Amino acid sequence: MIYFDHNATAPVMREAREAWLEATEKTPGNASSPHAFGAAANKAMADAREKLAHFLGCHAQDIIWTSGATEANNTVMHHFAQTLDHKSEVWISSIEHPCVHDSAQNYFSKRVRFIPVTHAGVVDVEWLTNEMADVRPGLVAVMAANNETGVIQPWREIHSICQAYEVPFFTDAVQWLGKMPAKDLGACDFVSGAAHKYGGPRGFGFLKAPHKTKVGSLLFGGKQERGQRAGTENVPIILAAIAALEAREKQIANGDHQTRAEWKEKFEKLLVRQVSGSNIVGAGSPRLWNTVSALMPAGGQQRWVTRLDKAGFAVSTGSACTTGKEEPSHVLTAMGFKALELSQVLRFSSGWETTAADWEALEKGITKILAELHHGK
Ligand code: PLP
């Protein structure tokens, strides 16, 4: 079975497993305990915090550990719901992950405005510049890269616009981290991340927030994370997540992802040539090196997923969170795709362990299924 669903969850890498095992065996204490075991756990966690801050380019005290990005993203919206006045709007891109979108709607309801995207899947910076000249929102949220299409967003540019108007900027960097350099993200006011998209464990996330700001905890019952997130920190999971990120940052610094981008591009070219009427979503935009979102006219998306599954390829129809639901993708809808096209999308997302041969096998698998479909099988 070849795995092409890394944007949902990536397999845990060796470095992360080893770090988890070592921490589990050697650091059994609670990081808040007053004895040597507690101090050892606390020290290991402080080192991990320093490392993450170093990768992001921020202060170690800016990091708040969470159970995942869903919690981190909800914490941001909860924080602004507590601190903004009752008139301020929150502007989020129309392609945010549901955990940003739904939580913004929960707290701000009609005060949420959606920043449009182009047909190529990029947030409309011109719209933002024009609107911001008239109204100052209380928060702008634009993800670093989209989970369904892999389209990279102009987060640096948007951050600069927000800075000029003194508007806090939040970026969900879940799909960016571990695939692209983390450096510079730390300059944004709020950043969220999760480890299970880049080879770290599930159940780890973080929020980067300015350390001078006291973020209101979503949970009650403990003073961990300087009172910003109650609950015992999962030290082995934290160490595993940071070990994985460290390994990914090395691969990125070596430029290993550029070779992988070439394999993906070759696959895309063959796909559009071989599957008549197929299209790559966001083709003209800068995209992550691992993600292909394609419209597959022949067969219907669910049929493709099932056939590919049987043929030994794990692919998806879009984001894991919307799989199984009848709702069409809000991302493709925002990009202006028509109802029929929304039912044709397939996502192939590779990982660091995916080889050129895996992409070639996928392409051959698709061609074979296409021939079967044409013969009514
Ligand atoms: N944000 C984005 C862009 C994602 O792709 C995901 C994962 O599906 C999340 C947030 C949620 O992350 P987690 O699974 O850690 O809660």
XYZ file of C-alpha atoms and ligand atoms in Angstrom:
393
model
C 0.000 0.000 0.000
C 1.454 3.382 -0.953
C 0.391 6.283 1.213
C -0.653 9.535 -0.472
C -2.578 11.158 2.376
C 0.117 12.954 4.363
C -1.901 16.160 4.599
C -4.338 14.196 6.766
C -1.634 12.524 8.904
C 1.936 11.514 8.111
C 3.575 8.323 9.440
C 5.615 8.885 12.601
C 9.312 9.082 11.784
C 12.047 7.098 13.523
C 13.551 10.152 15.255
C 10.186 10.936 16.832
C 9.596 7.347 17.994
C 13.055 7.185 19.550
C 12.664 10.539 21.291
C 9.266 9.483 22.649
C 10.592 6.171 23.971
C 13.640 7.761 25.546
C 11.592 10.486 27.207
C 9.017 7.977 28.419
C 11.721 5.858 30.023
C 14.025 8.569 31.297
C 11.679 11.428 32.111
C 8.805 9.839 34.031
C 8.006 12.854 36.221
C 5.379 15.562 35.996
C 6.973 18.802 34.761
C 5.231 20.716 37.580
C 6.475 18.456 40.409
C 8.889 19.924 42.984
C 11.421 17.030 42.997
C 14.277 15.914 40.740
C 11.959 13.943 38.419
C 9.817 17.024 37.969
C 12.835 19.217 37.381
C 14.190 16.807 34.742
C 10.860 16.794 32.876
C 10.646 20.557 33.150
C 14.192 20.998 31.840
C 13.557 18.665 28.867
C 10.406 20.616 28.048
C 12.199 23.971 28.380
C 14.881 22.764 25.954
C 12.217 21.696 23.463
C 10.558 25.107 23.811
C 13.888 26.824 23.110
C 14.394 24.667 20.019
C 10.969 25.393 18.588
C 11.410 29.109 19.290
C 14.754 28.970 17.507
C 13.187 27.359 14.403
C 10.320 29.844 14.335
C 12.437 32.852 15.198
C 10.598 33.925 18.341
C 10.944 34.050 22.122
C 10.685 30.713 23.993
C 8.038 32.257 26.252
C 5.858 32.821 23.161
C 5.215 29.075 22.879
C 2.164 27.441 24.467
C 1.892 23.647 24.115
C -1.530 22.312 23.166
C -3.126 18.983 22.256
C -3.177 19.842 18.565
C -3.804 22.663 16.136
C -7.557 22.495 16.638
C -7.051 23.486 20.263
C -4.463 26.137 19.359
C -6.758 27.685 16.746
C -9.754 27.649 19.079
C -7.585 29.273 21.753
C -6.805 32.177 19.417
C -10.477 32.833 18.699
C -11.397 32.418 22.369
C -8.661 34.871 23.336
C -9.871 37.523 20.902
C -13.481 36.935 21.924
C -12.415 37.848 25.469
C -10.308 40.847 24.564
C -11.909 42.588 21.569
C -14.667 45.143 21.961
C -18.163 44.132 20.875
C -18.002 45.928 17.562
C -14.681 44.702 16.178
C -14.735 42.363 13.214
C -12.549 39.317 12.702
C -11.406 38.743 9.145
C -10.506 35.223 8.129
C -9.695 33.847 4.708
C -12.501 31.923 3.045
C -10.277 28.820 2.841
C -9.372 28.409 6.524
C -9.536 24.990 8.133
C -12.904 24.322 9.823
C -11.283 24.649 13.265
C -10.541 28.315 12.495
C -13.694 28.944 10.525
C -16.152 27.283 12.920
C -14.556 28.675 16.035
C -14.509 32.219 14.565
C -18.190 31.826 13.728
C -18.932 30.493 17.186
C -17.396 33.496 18.951
C -17.994 36.288 16.446
C -20.960 35.159 14.384
C -21.940 38.061 12.074
C -18.741 39.925 12.939
C -16.701 37.433 10.849
C -15.789 38.660 7.391
C -14.377 36.321 4.801
C -11.376 37.409 2.780
C -11.933 36.175 -0.774
C -9.494 34.038 -2.754
C -8.750 34.019 -6.459
C -9.669 31.097 -8.729
C -6.052 30.004 -8.308
C -6.631 29.647 -4.545
C -4.604 32.616 -3.292
C -5.983 35.113 -0.778
C -6.897 38.343 -2.529
C -4.323 40.788 -1.167
C -5.769 43.680 -3.151
C -9.158 43.179 -1.510
C -7.479 43.168 1.888
C -5.473 46.321 1.182
C -8.543 48.206 -0.052
C -10.826 47.107 2.777
C -8.249 47.707 5.462
C -7.888 51.319 4.350
C -11.541 51.818 5.442
C -12.028 49.462 8.391
C -9.587 48.027 10.933
C -10.557 44.534 11.995
C -9.591 43.245 15.444
C -7.801 40.250 13.936
C -6.800 38.912 10.512
C -6.354 35.146 10.080
C -4.824 33.670 6.936
C -3.293 30.194 6.860
C 0.273 29.728 5.563
C -0.621 26.950 3.100
C -3.931 25.310 2.325
C -4.500 21.693 3.348
C -6.745 20.793 0.397
C -4.936 22.463 -2.497
C -1.429 22.987 -1.115
C -1.597 26.605 -2.350
C 0.891 28.760 -0.462
C -0.592 31.978 0.859
C 1.179 35.356 0.854
C 1.339 35.374 4.657
C 4.479 37.526 4.845
C 2.879 40.227 2.699
C -0.393 40.049 4.611
C 1.496 40.271 7.887
C 3.217 43.461 6.653
C -0.133 45.016 5.693
C -1.510 44.135 9.128
C 1.568 45.601 10.806
C 1.098 48.864 8.899
C -2.443 49.129 10.324
C -1.503 47.708 13.736
C -3.899 44.792 13.313
C -2.894 41.453 14.924
C -2.133 38.744 12.389
C -2.663 35.027 12.940
C -1.455 32.267 10.641
C -2.342 28.571 10.875
C 0.974 27.049 9.765
C -0.057 23.397 10.149
C 0.561 22.428 6.528
C 3.644 24.623 6.187
C 5.643 23.356 9.148
C 8.027 20.509 8.496
C 7.634 20.988 4.744
C 8.933 24.536 4.368
C 11.380 26.486 6.561
C 9.808 27.531 9.857
C 12.048 30.599 9.973
C 10.137 33.939 9.804
C 6.857 32.457 11.046
C 7.798 33.630 14.529
C 7.482 37.235 13.384
C 3.701 36.780 13.035
C 1.698 37.643 16.138
C -0.076 34.287 16.430
C 0.996 31.010 14.790
C -0.347 27.487 15.231
C 1.197 24.156 14.315
C 0.751 20.407 14.755
C 3.269 17.576 14.551
C 1.240 14.833 12.918
C 1.460 16.423 9.487
C 5.254 16.193 9.290
C 6.151 12.888 10.973
C 5.684 13.779 14.621
C 3.074 12.243 16.925
C -0.651 12.923 16.866
C -1.959 14.918 19.816
C 0.735 17.580 19.755
C 0.213 21.189 18.817
C 1.388 24.609 19.825
C 0.343 28.203 19.751
C 2.893 30.959 19.326
C 1.518 34.116 20.923
C 3.321 37.283 22.041
C 4.668 36.542 25.532
C 3.634 39.981 26.745
C 0.020 39.054 26.004
C -1.714 36.822 28.512
C -3.728 34.337 26.465
C -6.935 33.198 28.173
C -6.972 29.421 28.723
C -9.719 27.371 27.113
C -9.327 24.859 29.952
C -9.516 25.355 33.696
C -7.855 23.497 36.540
C -4.119 24.138 36.377
C -1.575 26.901 35.995
C 0.585 25.176 33.379
C 1.959 27.133 30.430
C 2.076 30.301 32.547
C -1.646 30.034 33.189
C -2.471 29.954 29.493
C -3.256 26.254 29.066
C -4.342 24.082 31.978
C -3.396 20.405 32.036
C -0.261 18.291 32.533
C 2.128 18.753 29.636
C 2.821 15.591 27.650
C 6.600 15.760 27.792
C 7.419 12.654 25.661
C 5.025 13.807 22.937
C 6.550 17.313 23.006
C 10.092 15.917 22.708
C 9.042 13.604 19.880
C 7.359 16.454 17.991
C 10.427 18.675 18.261
C 12.815 15.833 17.321
C 10.770 15.289 14.155
C 10.755 18.994 13.345
C 14.503 19.172 13.855
C 15.001 16.328 11.363
C 12.634 17.980 8.853
C 14.360 21.345 9.185
C 17.650 19.622 8.291
C 16.122 18.017 5.194
C 14.632 21.349 4.160
C 17.983 23.118 4.668
C 19.564 20.466 2.383
C 17.000 21.324 -0.297
C 15.629 17.748 -0.295
C 12.107 19.067 -0.835
C 13.097 20.589 -4.181
C 13.781 17.147 -5.657
C 10.439 15.985 -4.311
C 8.723 18.949 -5.969
C 10.137 17.765 -9.310
C 8.672 14.267 -8.847
C 5.294 15.762 -8.073
C 5.425 18.116 -11.066
C 6.270 15.217 -13.371
C 3.268 13.307 -12.040
C 0.980 16.309 -12.624
C 2.129 16.681 -16.225
C 1.512 13.000 -16.951
C -1.853 13.083 -15.208
C -3.295 15.941 -17.266
C -1.915 14.347 -20.421
C -3.388 10.935 -19.704
C -6.706 11.734 -18.047
C -8.606 13.683 -20.627
C -10.412 16.685 -19.131
C -8.491 16.512 -15.853
C -7.208 19.669 -14.212
C -4.789 20.611 -11.467
C -6.402 22.886 -8.894
C -4.331 26.025 -8.226
C -1.953 25.089 -11.067
C -0.714 28.641 -11.596
C -0.023 29.338 -7.917
C 2.965 28.580 -5.718
C 2.113 25.307 -4.010
C 3.572 22.944 -1.436
C 5.919 20.376 -2.910
C 3.806 17.474 -1.678
C 0.217 18.291 -2.636
C -1.711 17.592 -5.830
C -5.364 18.527 -5.944
C -6.833 17.285 -9.214
C -10.221 17.306 -10.882
C -10.808 13.814 -12.268
C -13.746 13.972 -14.659
C -13.997 10.252 -15.354
C -15.457 7.993 -12.699
C -16.540 10.256 -9.811
C -14.350 10.981 -6.795
C -15.599 8.278 -4.427
C -15.195 5.642 -7.104
C -11.629 6.795 -7.711
C -10.780 6.644 -4.011
C -12.195 3.104 -3.725
C -10.531 1.859 -6.896
C -7.187 3.362 -5.948
C -7.512 1.925 -2.453
C -8.033 -1.540 -3.950
C -5.084 -0.979 -6.264
C -2.853 -0.148 -3.275
C -2.927 3.668 -3.094
C -4.322 5.643 -0.161
C -5.631 8.970 -1.479
C -8.393 11.296 -0.365
C -11.130 13.501 -1.702
C -10.030 16.559 0.241
C -9.498 17.329 3.870
C -9.826 14.441 6.337
C -12.261 16.490 8.366
C -14.781 16.709 5.544
C -14.367 13.126 4.343
C -17.543 11.156 4.836
C -19.661 14.285 4.939
C -21.884 15.177 2.036
C -20.804 18.805 2.091
C -18.752 19.980 -0.864
C -15.354 21.539 -0.223
C -15.666 25.126 1.050
C -12.152 25.735 -0.296
C -12.999 24.868 -3.891
C -16.330 26.663 -3.535
C -14.467 29.823 -2.451
C -12.208 29.388 -5.479
C -15.282 29.512 -7.701
C -15.471 25.884 -8.842
C -18.868 24.684 -10.011
C -20.981 22.041 -8.246
C -20.018 19.293 -10.697
C -16.319 20.081 -10.365
C -16.563 19.913 -6.563
C -17.533 16.261 -6.851
C -14.519 15.487 -9.015
C -11.665 16.483 -6.761
C -9.003 14.071 -5.543
C -6.059 14.927 -3.300
C -2.719 13.183 -3.506
C -0.386 14.290 -0.731
C 3.070 12.781 -0.506
C 5.549 12.785 2.358
C 9.257 12.729 2.964
C 9.409 8.946 2.546
C 7.525 8.993 -0.782
C 9.834 8.097 -3.673
C 9.893 8.970 -7.374
C 8.911 5.325 -7.990
C 5.825 5.783 -5.762
C 4.648 8.706 -7.915
C 5.294 6.650 -11.067
C 3.353 3.707 -9.636
C 0.442 6.023 -8.809
C 0.406 7.371 -12.317
C 0.385 3.837 -13.757
C -2.344 2.820 -11.307
C -4.522 5.719 -12.456
C -3.970 4.879 -16.135
C -4.962 1.267 -15.498
C -8.137 2.253 -13.644
C -8.999 4.723 -16.385
C -8.761 1.950 -19.000
C -11.009 -0.266 -16.859
C -13.556 2.536 -16.486
C -13.567 3.070 -20.240
C -14.280 -0.620 -20.717
C -17.192 -0.333 -18.298
C -15.532 -2.434 -15.602
N -5.275 23.427 10.388
C -4.970 22.814 9.232
C -4.571 23.632 8.056
C -5.036 21.423 9.136
O -4.736 20.822 7.976
C -5.411 20.684 10.281
C -5.498 19.208 10.221
O -6.326 18.629 9.601
C -5.728 21.366 11.460
C -5.632 22.739 11.480
C -6.134 20.632 12.705
O -5.005 20.092 13.333
P -5.107 18.952 14.469
O -5.416 17.694 13.741
O -3.761 18.956 15.098
O -6.145 19.348 15.425
